[in-house]
Amino acid sequence: MESKDIATGHPKSCWRSNSWKRIWLKRRANINYERSFLLIFGSAGLVIIVYNILIASPIPICLIPDDLTTVSPSESPRELKHNYDFLSEGDKAFFWETGGNQTLNIRQACAVESLALHNPSVTVYMLFSQERVNRSSITLRTLTENYKNIRIIGINMNNFMTGSALEHWYKFTDWRKGPFNVSHFSDALRFATLSKYGGYYFDLDLIHLQPVTHYRNFFATEDGIIVSAGAIHADYGHPIMKLAISDFVVNYRADVWGHNGPALLGRVITKWCAVPKLREATYLRCRGFSVLPNASFYPVHYPRWREFFHQRAPNDTMTPDWLTTEVIGVHIWNKISYGEPVYRNSTQYYTQLARTHCPAIFSITPDVF
């Protein structure tokens, strides 16, 4: 007679089977527990390794800029994506085109070339205040084909301003309705750029005659009384650019042309140097920041701007009295001189400067430009 379990009524062999099943399930649970522990431990180790590589490692990680959208023909978007040039080592210089144009005219391109020519170790950024740039235009193509240190970049302005101290001014005020909106927009961009990246800023009507890299942390004066906003250098993170940005936001005036540019820099430099007048802003008082004399970039004051365009006698080979060894660059006063013709085969001082200091651009100039 078959023996049965009293509690279940099943044969005792079934009880033995259930006992083995319980033992098997217990071992299975232990195995799953061990696997879970190894998985958790392994994941934690992987997190630590990734953290050490990405965060604790001293090797710098290049970030991808959202605001860089158009590059020169010599750079593909793929190359730029992995090369945030604004944070690269070495000196940087910036120009801005803020008039809504997609290319540069001959005179503007001459300014860019002259800087690149005399400063081959400086990366020269030609920035446009919109994304669309005509890179195939003859001026931009000539620049990028002849100089490896020139970058042509279109900027998404919303991205560029987002997160900056000028974001509210740019996005939510009525600055666009002011009579000098383009000029003030240009003022804002030069301060924002140097605050973000550090380096040099120059106007597009300044022809460079010699290297500028010997000079750092400076403004320049037009006449010893007025500070110019057309030639600036500030090291990355220099407090004086933060002062400039703060003054721009707090004291902005849409109705006065120079209030947010030259006058602003005058206010900032006297405050930084703790002096009542610009003439007292010496290198020592300004804690290593300089105000360069007018001969540096403004050897010809604006009332004499026509000197650049006078036709001289063919046998007149005299060097102008303002062209001294102190001159780093020559400001041409485009705001008032833009309509004055330049003749390619003339004796005008501008023609002589362009032929020597922007030879590639001069080679493509028409007879009159």
Tab-separated table of N, CA and C in Angstrom, residues 132-263:
chain	number	residue	atom	x	y	z
A	132	ARG	N	23.335	84.172	-41.728
A	132	ARG	CA	23.610	84.029	-43.152
A	132	ARG	C	24.796	84.902	-43.559
A	133	VAL	N	25.817	84.273	-44.121
A	133	VAL	CA	27.018	84.960	-44.577
A	133	VAL	C	27.350	84.459	-45.980
A	134	ASN	N	27.669	85.386	-46.863
A	134	ASN	CA	28.005	85.023	-48.244
A	134	ASN	C	29.491	84.704	-48.339
A	135	ARG	N	29.827	83.491	-48.013
A	135	ARG	CA	31.232	83.095	-47.954
A	135	ARG	C	31.884	83.026	-49.330
A	136	SER	N	31.064	82.969	-50.369
A	136	SER	CA	31.623	82.898	-51.716
A	136	SER	C	31.865	84.274	-52.326
A	137	SER	N	31.532	85.346	-51.588
A	137	SER	CA	31.798	86.696	-52.102
A	137	SER	C	33.301	86.877	-52.285
A	138	ILE	N	33.678	87.739	-53.199
A	138	ILE	CA	35.089	87.859	-53.553
A	138	ILE	C	35.955	88.344	-52.402
A	139	THR	N	35.416	89.227	-51.548
A	139	THR	CA	36.234	89.730	-50.439
A	139	THR	C	36.459	88.653	-49.384
A	140	LEU	N	35.393	87.958	-48.986
A	140	LEU	CA	35.546	86.928	-47.962
A	140	LEU	C	36.374	85.752	-48.486
A	141	ARG	N	36.161	85.389	-49.734
A	141	ARG	CA	36.936	84.296	-50.304
A	141	ARG	C	38.416	84.657	-50.389
A	142	THR	N	38.708	85.902	-50.755
A	142	THR	CA	40.109	86.342	-50.831
A	142	THR	C	40.777	86.291	-49.462
A	143	LEU	N	40.057	86.694	-48.438
A	143	LEU	CA	40.616	86.670	-47.082
A	143	LEU	C	40.930	85.250	-46.635
A	144	THR	N	39.975	84.348	-46.779
A	144	THR	CA	40.167	82.998	-46.245
A	144	THR	C	41.118	82.166	-47.090
A	145	GLU	N	41.226	82.473	-48.368
A	145	GLU	CA	42.155	81.725	-49.218
A	145	GLU	C	43.603	82.148	-49.008
A	146	ASN	N	43.807	83.354	-48.493
A	146	ASN	CA	45.168	83.870	-48.324
A	146	ASN	C	45.671	83.850	-46.882
A	147	TYR	N	44.756	83.681	-45.926
A	147	TYR	CA	45.171	83.744	-44.517
A	147	TYR	C	44.520	82.616	-43.732
A	148	LYS	N	45.360	81.777	-43.155
A	148	LYS	CA	44.857	80.668	-42.357
A	148	LYS	C	44.413	81.115	-40.967
A	149	ASN	N	44.753	82.324	-40.567
A	149	ASN	CA	44.375	82.795	-39.234
A	149	ASN	C	43.113	83.651	-39.247
A	150	ILE	N	42.361	83.624	-40.335
A	150	ILE	CA	41.095	84.365	-40.403
A	150	ILE	C	39.931	83.395	-40.359
A	151	ARG	N	38.958	83.667	-39.501
A	151	ARG	CA	37.730	82.881	-39.404
A	151	ARG	C	36.543	83.784	-39.733
A	152	ILE	N	35.682	83.317	-40.616
A	152	ILE	CA	34.460	84.051	-40.970
A	152	ILE	C	33.294	83.314	-40.339
A	153	ILE	N	32.562	83.979	-39.447
A	153	ILE	CA	31.530	83.279	-38.679
A	153	ILE	C	30.256	84.111	-38.597
A	154	GLY	N	29.125	83.480	-38.899
A	154	GLY	CA	27.822	84.089	-38.687
A	154	GLY	C	27.311	83.706	-37.312
A	155	ILE	N	26.676	84.641	-36.636
A	155	ILE	CA	26.286	84.440	-35.237
A	155	ILE	C	24.767	84.452	-35.088
A	156	ASN	N	24.232	83.488	-34.363
A	156	ASN	CA	22.839	83.520	-33.925
A	156	ASN	C	22.771	84.439	-32.712
A	157	MET	N	22.221	85.621	-32.901
A	157	MET	CA	22.306	86.635	-31.860
A	157	MET	C	21.513	86.279	-30.608
A	158	ASN	N	20.381	85.610	-30.760
A	158	ASN	CA	19.630	85.205	-29.569
A	158	ASN	C	20.456	84.273	-28.699
A	159	ASN	N	21.115	83.312	-29.328
A	159	ASN	CA	21.978	82.404	-28.569
A	159	ASN	C	23.165	83.141	-27.959
A	160	PHE	N	23.731	84.057	-28.733
A	160	PHE	CA	24.914	84.782	-28.261
A	160	PHE	C	24.602	85.611	-27.017
A	161	MET	N	23.440	86.240	-27.000
A	161	MET	CA	23.081	87.116	-25.890
A	161	MET	C	22.474	86.377	-24.704
A	162	THR	N	21.922	85.191	-24.945
A	162	THR	CA	21.276	84.449	-23.862
A	162	THR	C	22.268	84.127	-22.750
A	163	GLY	N	21.883	84.460	-21.545
A	163	GLY	CA	22.732	84.206	-20.391
A	163	GLY	C	23.728	85.296	-20.087
A	164	SER	N	23.834	86.296	-20.963
A	164	SER	CA	24.764	87.394	-20.721
A	164	SER	C	24.071	88.515	-19.951
A	165	ALA	N	24.879	89.440	-19.455
A	165	ALA	CA	24.318	90.581	-18.727
A	165	ALA	C	23.543	91.518	-19.645
A	166	LEU	N	23.718	91.363	-20.959
A	166	LEU	CA	23.024	92.215	-21.924
A	166	LEU	C	21.777	91.553	-22.497
A	167	GLU	N	21.413	90.374	-22.013
A	167	GLU	CA	20.274	89.652	-22.580
A	167	GLU	C	18.984	90.456	-22.464
A	168	HIS	N	18.714	91.006	-21.300
A	168	HIS	CA	17.466	91.765	-21.133
A	168	HIS	C	17.466	92.989	-22.027
A	169	TRP	N	18.580	93.707	-22.085
A	169	TRP	CA	18.655	94.887	-22.958
A	169	TRP	C	18.379	94.503	-24.398
A	170	TYR	N	18.979	93.421	-24.864
A	170	TYR	CA	18.852	93.028	-26.260
A	170	TYR	C	17.447	92.519	-26.590
A	171	LYS	N	16.864	91.735	-25.714
A	171	LYS	CA	15.601	91.061	-26.032
A	171	LYS	C	14.349	91.833	-25.614
A	172	PHE	N	14.446	92.657	-24.599
A	172	PHE	CA	13.221	93.186	-24.012
A	172	PHE	C	13.141	94.706	-23.919
A	173	THR	N	14.122	95.426	-24.432
A	173	THR	CA	14.020	96.885	-24.448
A	173	THR	C	13.799	97.357	-25.875
A	174	ASP	N	13.506	98.638	-26.025
A	174	ASP	CA	13.188	99.187	-27.351
A	174	ASP	C	14.394	99.871	-28.003
A	175	TRP	N	15.596	99.354	-27.782
A	175	TRP	CA	16.806	99.972	-28.318
A	175	TRP	C	16.781	100.067	-29.840
A	176	ARG	N	16.069	99.154	-30.492
A	176	ARG	CA	16.009	99.157	-31.957
A	176	ARG	C	15.311	100.395	-32.519
A	177	LYS	N	14.533	101.070	-31.699
A	177	LYS	CA	13.806	102.255	-32.154
A	177	LYS	C	14.641	103.532	-32.055
A	178	GLY	N	15.800	103.468	-31.457
A	178	GLY	CA	16.636	104.646	-31.271
A	178	GLY	C	17.278	105.102	-32.566
A	179	PRO	N	17.633	106.386	-32.655
A	179	PRO	CA	18.231	106.915	-33.884
A	179	PRO	C	19.639	106.387	-34.166
A	180	PHE	N	20.305	105.850	-33.141
A	180	PHE	CA	21.674	105.336	-33.315
A	180	PHE	C	21.734	103.852	-32.973
A	181	ASN	N	20.670	103.129	-33.302
A	181	ASN	CA	20.553	101.737	-32.858
A	181	ASN	C	21.670	100.841	-33.382
A	182	VAL	N	22.090	101.033	-34.630
A	182	VAL	CA	23.157	100.178	-35.169
A	182	VAL	C	24.474	100.446	-34.453
A	183	SER	N	24.786	101.709	-34.236
A	183	SER	CA	26.018	102.066	-33.531
A	183	SER	C	26.013	101.526	-32.105
A	184	HIS	N	24.882	101.655	-31.425
A	184	HIS	CA	24.800	101.180	-30.043
A	184	HIS	C	24.815	99.651	-29.981
A	185	PHE	N	24.234	99.007	-30.971
A	185	PHE	CA	24.307	97.547	-31.062
A	185	PHE	C	25.765	97.119	-31.199
A	186	SER	N	26.518	97.835	-32.025
A	186	SER	CA	27.940	97.541	-32.194
A	186	SER	C	28.703	97.739	-30.891
A	187	ASP	N	28.391	98.804	-30.159
A	187	ASP	CA	29.028	99.029	-28.854
A	187	ASP	C	28.763	97.845	-27.923
A	188	ALA	N	27.511	97.416	-27.875
A	188	ALA	CA	27.141	96.305	-26.987
A	188	ALA	C	27.903	95.034	-27.339
A	189	LEU	N	28.030	94.762	-28.633
A	189	LEU	CA	28.667	93.512	-29.051
A	189	LEU	C	30.155	93.481	-28.743
A	190	ARG	N	30.837	94.614	-28.903
A	190	ARG	CA	32.277	94.594	-28.610
A	190	ARG	C	32.529	94.355	-27.122
A	191	PHE	N	31.700	94.955	-26.270
A	191	PHE	CA	31.871	94.743	-24.829
A	191	PHE	C	31.501	93.322	-24.439
A	192	ALA	N	30.404	92.816	-25.001
A	192	ALA	CA	29.979	91.448	-24.684
A	192	ALA	C	31.014	90.431	-25.140
A	193	THR	N	31.595	90.653	-26.318
A	193	THR	CA	32.572	89.711	-26.867
A	193	THR	C	33.832	89.658	-26.017
A	194	LEU	N	34.355	90.823	-25.654
A	194	LEU	CA	35.581	90.838	-24.850
A	194	LEU	C	35.311	90.348	-23.430
A	195	SER	N	34.091	90.567	-22.938
A	195	SER	CA	33.744	90.042	-21.628
A	195	SER	C	33.668	88.515	-21.658
A	196	LYS	N	33.134	87.975	-22.759
A	196	LYS	CA	32.999	86.521	-22.886
A	196	LYS	C	34.322	85.810	-23.133
A	197	TYR	N	35.138	86.391	-24.024
A	197	TYR	CA	36.287	85.649	-24.535
A	197	TYR	C	37.636	86.309	-24.269
A	198	GLY	N	37.655	87.603	-24.009
A	198	GLY	CA	38.915	88.313	-23.915
A	198	GLY	C	39.559	88.449	-25.274
A	199	GLY	N	40.526	89.359	-25.405
A	199	GLY	CA	41.232	89.529	-26.667
A	199	GLY	C	41.173	90.961	-27.162
A	200	TYR	N	41.364	91.113	-28.475
A	200	TYR	CA	41.359	92.429	-29.115
A	200	TYR	C	40.029	92.664	-29.826
A	201	TYR	N	39.626	93.907	-29.852
A	201	TYR	CA	38.517	94.322	-30.716
A	201	TYR	C	38.994	95.519	-31.536
A	202	PHE	N	38.635	95.522	-32.845
A	202	PHE	CA	38.962	96.658	-33.708
A	202	PHE	C	37.791	96.996	-34.618
A	203	ASP	N	37.656	98.279	-34.904
A	203	ASP	CA	36.682	98.720	-35.890
A	203	ASP	C	37.117	98.285	-37.289
A	204	LEU	N	36.145	98.238	-38.197
A	204	LEU	CA	36.408	97.796	-39.568
A	204	LEU	C	36.945	98.900	-40.478
A	205	ASP	N	37.293	100.040	-39.906
A	205	ASP	CA	37.908	101.105	-40.712
A	205	ASP	C	39.278	101.476	-40.161
A	206	LEU	N	39.972	100.468	-39.658
A	206	LEU	CA	41.288	100.686	-39.057
A	206	LEU	C	42.305	99.806	-39.779
A	207	ILE	N	43.249	100.426	-40.474
A	207	ILE	CA	44.295	99.690	-41.192
A	207	ILE	C	45.512	99.535	-40.285
A	208	HIS	N	45.936	98.305	-40.081
A	208	HIS	CA	47.063	98.027	-39.188
A	208	HIS	C	48.372	98.117	-39.961
A	209	LEU	N	49.356	98.752	-39.331
A	209	LEU	CA	50.656	98.970	-39.970
A	209	LEU	C	51.772	98.149	-39.352
A	210	GLN	N	51.557	97.622	-38.159
A	210	GLN	CA	52.584	96.830	-37.491
A	210	GLN	C	51.918	95.915	-36.465
A	211	PRO	N	52.669	94.963	-35.905
A	211	PRO	CA	52.065	94.040	-34.931
A	211	PRO	C	51.493	94.765	-33.722
A	212	VAL	N	50.414	94.202	-33.186
A	212	VAL	CA	49.750	94.817	-32.040
A	212	VAL	C	49.947	93.995	-30.769
A	213	THR	N	50.529	92.812	-30.915
A	213	THR	CA	50.583	91.889	-29.781
A	213	THR	C	51.520	92.332	-28.660
A	214	HIS	N	52.306	93.369	-28.901
A	214	HIS	CA	53.140	93.900	-27.821
A	214	HIS	C	52.308	94.705	-26.826
A	215	TYR	N	51.085	94.994	-27.175
A	215	TYR	CA	50.216	95.843	-26.352
A	215	TYR	C	49.051	95.014	-25.834
A	216	ARG	N	48.815	95.127	-24.527
A	216	ARG	CA	47.733	94.369	-23.906
A	216	ARG	C	47.029	95.242	-22.884
A	217	ASN	N	45.754	94.932	-22.668
A	217	ASN	CA	44.942	95.631	-21.674
A	217	ASN	C	45.001	97.141	-21.880
A	218	PHE	N	44.312	97.590	-22.930
A	218	PHE	CA	44.355	99.015	-23.257
A	218	PHE	C	43.047	99.488	-23.882
A	219	PHE	N	42.800	100.752	-23.711
A	219	PHE	CA	41.928	101.551	-24.564
A	219	PHE	C	42.859	102.489	-25.321
A	220	ALA	N	42.308	103.199	-26.291
A	220	ALA	CA	43.103	104.203	-27.003
A	220	ALA	C	42.338	105.516	-26.994
A	221	THR	N	43.068	106.603	-27.009
A	221	THR	CA	42.434	107.917	-27.026
A	221	THR	C	42.503	108.524	-28.425
A	222	GLU	N	41.472	109.277	-28.779
A	222	GLU	CA	41.431	109.947	-30.083
A	222	GLU	C	42.276	111.218	-30.090
A	223	ASP	N	42.259	111.937	-28.960
A	223	ASP	CA	42.898	113.253	-28.921
A	223	ASP	C	43.479	113.596	-27.554
A	224	GLY	N	43.583	112.611	-26.680
A	224	GLY	CA	44.064	112.868	-25.327
A	224	GLY	C	42.962	113.223	-24.362
A	225	ILE	N	41.753	113.452	-24.872
A	225	ILE	CA	40.626	113.828	-24.020
A	225	ILE	C	39.509	112.791	-24.099
A	226	ILE	N	39.260	112.281	-25.293
A	226	ILE	CA	38.177	111.327	-25.522
A	226	ILE	C	38.750	109.929	-25.710
A	227	VAL	N	38.163	108.950	-24.999
A	227	VAL	CA	38.550	107.554	-25.178
A	227	VAL	C	37.799	106.999	-26.385
A	228	SER	N	38.498	106.283	-27.228
A	228	SER	CA	37.862	105.671	-28.381
A	228	SER	C	37.433	104.246	-28.053
A	229	ALA	N	36.340	103.795	-28.692
A	229	ALA	CA	35.887	102.412	-28.534
A	229	ALA	C	36.281	101.562	-29.724
A	230	GLY	N	37.149	102.083	-30.605
A	230	GLY	CA	37.482	101.374	-31.838
A	230	GLY	C	38.689	100.480	-31.771
A	231	ALA	N	39.457	100.542	-30.683
A	231	ALA	CA	40.644	99.705	-30.509
A	231	ALA	C	40.769	99.376	-29.023
A	232	ILE	N	40.545	98.116	-28.693
A	232	ILE	CA	40.494	97.697	-27.283
A	232	ILE	C	41.196	96.361	-27.130
A	233	HIS	N	41.864	96.169	-26.014
A	233	HIS	CA	42.287	94.829	-25.607
A	233	HIS	C	41.996	94.652	-24.128
A	234	ALA	N	41.486	93.477	-23.789
A	234	ALA	CA	41.286	93.108	-22.384
A	234	ALA	C	41.503	91.616	-22.243
A	235	ASP	N	42.304	91.227	-21.288
A	235	ASP	CA	42.490	89.806	-21.017
A	235	ASP	C	41.173	89.186	-20.589
A	236	TYR	N	41.049	87.889	-20.820
A	236	TYR	CA	39.825	87.190	-20.437
A	236	TYR	C	39.566	87.354	-18.940
A	237	GLY	N	38.344	87.761	-18.610
A	237	GLY	CA	37.957	87.920	-17.219
A	237	GLY	C	38.393	89.213	-16.572
A	238	HIS	N	38.962	90.137	-17.347
A	238	HIS	CA	39.424	91.390	-16.737
A	238	HIS	C	38.224	92.166	-16.177
A	239	PRO	N	38.323	92.654	-14.941
A	239	PRO	CA	37.190	93.339	-14.306
A	239	PRO	C	36.721	94.577	-15.059
A	240	ILE	N	37.595	95.205	-15.839
A	240	ILE	CA	37.202	96.451	-16.493
A	240	ILE	C	36.104	96.212	-17.529
A	241	MET	N	36.072	95.017	-18.130
A	241	MET	CA	35.002	94.735	-19.082
A	241	MET	C	33.680	94.489	-18.366
A	242	LYS	N	33.737	93.950	-17.169
A	242	LYS	CA	32.512	93.808	-16.380
A	242	LYS	C	31.957	95.179	-15.999
A	243	LEU	N	32.865	96.117	-15.700
A	243	LEU	CA	32.429	97.488	-15.427
A	243	LEU	C	31.761	98.093	-16.654
A	244	ALA	N	32.327	97.829	-17.840
A	244	ALA	CA	31.764	98.371	-19.076
A	244	ALA	C	30.364	97.820	-19.323
A	245	ILE	N	30.190	96.525	-19.148
A	245	ILE	CA	28.879	95.897	-19.339
A	245	ILE	C	27.866	96.458	-18.355
A	246	SER	N	28.279	96.593	-17.110
A	246	SER	CA	27.375	97.121	-16.075
A	246	SER	C	26.957	98.548	-16.385
A	247	ASP	N	27.906	99.377	-16.781
A	247	ASP	CA	27.601	100.770	-17.123
A	247	ASP	C	26.658	100.832	-18.319
A	248	PHE	N	26.878	99.963	-19.302
A	248	PHE	CA	26.029	99.949	-20.496
A	248	PHE	C	24.576	99.696	-20.113
A	249	VAL	N	24.351	98.714	-19.246
A	249	VAL	CA	22.987	98.349	-18.856
A	249	VAL	C	22.347	99.430	-17.994
A	250	VAL	N	23.086	99.926	-17.028
A	250	VAL	CA	22.512	100.868	-16.057
A	250	VAL	C	22.316	102.255	-16.657
A	251	ASN	N	23.251	102.703	-17.479
A	251	ASN	CA	23.229	104.093	-17.961
A	251	ASN	C	22.883	104.225	-19.440
A	252	TYR	N	22.307	103.191	-20.035
A	252	TYR	CA	22.043	103.224	-21.476
A	252	TYR	C	21.144	104.394	-21.869
A	253	ARG	N	21.572	105.083	-22.930
A	253	ARG	CA	20.757	106.160	-23.513
A	253	ARG	C	20.702	105.970	-25.021
A	254	ALA	N	19.495	105.922	-25.544
A	254	ALA	CA	19.321	105.701	-26.975
A	254	ALA	C	19.457	106.972	-27.795
A	255	ASP	N	19.396	108.127	-27.136
A	255	ASP	CA	19.312	109.404	-27.862
A	255	ASP	C	20.648	110.111	-28.036
A	256	VAL	N	21.740	109.543	-27.500
A	256	VAL	CA	23.049	110.190	-27.596
A	256	VAL	C	24.019	109.212	-28.254
A	257	TRP	N	24.608	109.601	-29.376
A	257	TRP	CA	25.426	108.692	-30.180
A	257	TRP	C	26.574	108.074	-29.389
A	258	GLY	N	27.401	108.871	-28.730
A	258	GLY	CA	28.614	108.357	-28.092
A	258	GLY	C	28.459	107.963	-26.644
A	259	HIS	N	27.257	108.085	-26.102
A	259	HIS	CA	27.070	107.860	-24.667
A	259	HIS	C	27.406	106.430	-24.258
A	260	ASN	N	27.094	105.452	-25.104
A	260	ASN	CA	27.259	104.046	-24.750
A	260	ASN	C	28.539	103.428	-25.309
A	261	GLY	N	29.396	104.281	-25.898
A	261	GLY	CA	30.651	103.803	-26.465
A	261	GLY	C	31.827	104.582	-25.905
A	262	PRO	N	32.295	105.611	-26.614
A	262	PRO	CA	33.434	106.393	-26.121
A	262	PRO	C	33.208	107.013	-24.741
A	263	ALA	N	32.039	107.624	-24.534
A	263	ALA	CA	31.778	108.243	-23.231
A	263	ALA	C	31.727	107.193	-22.128
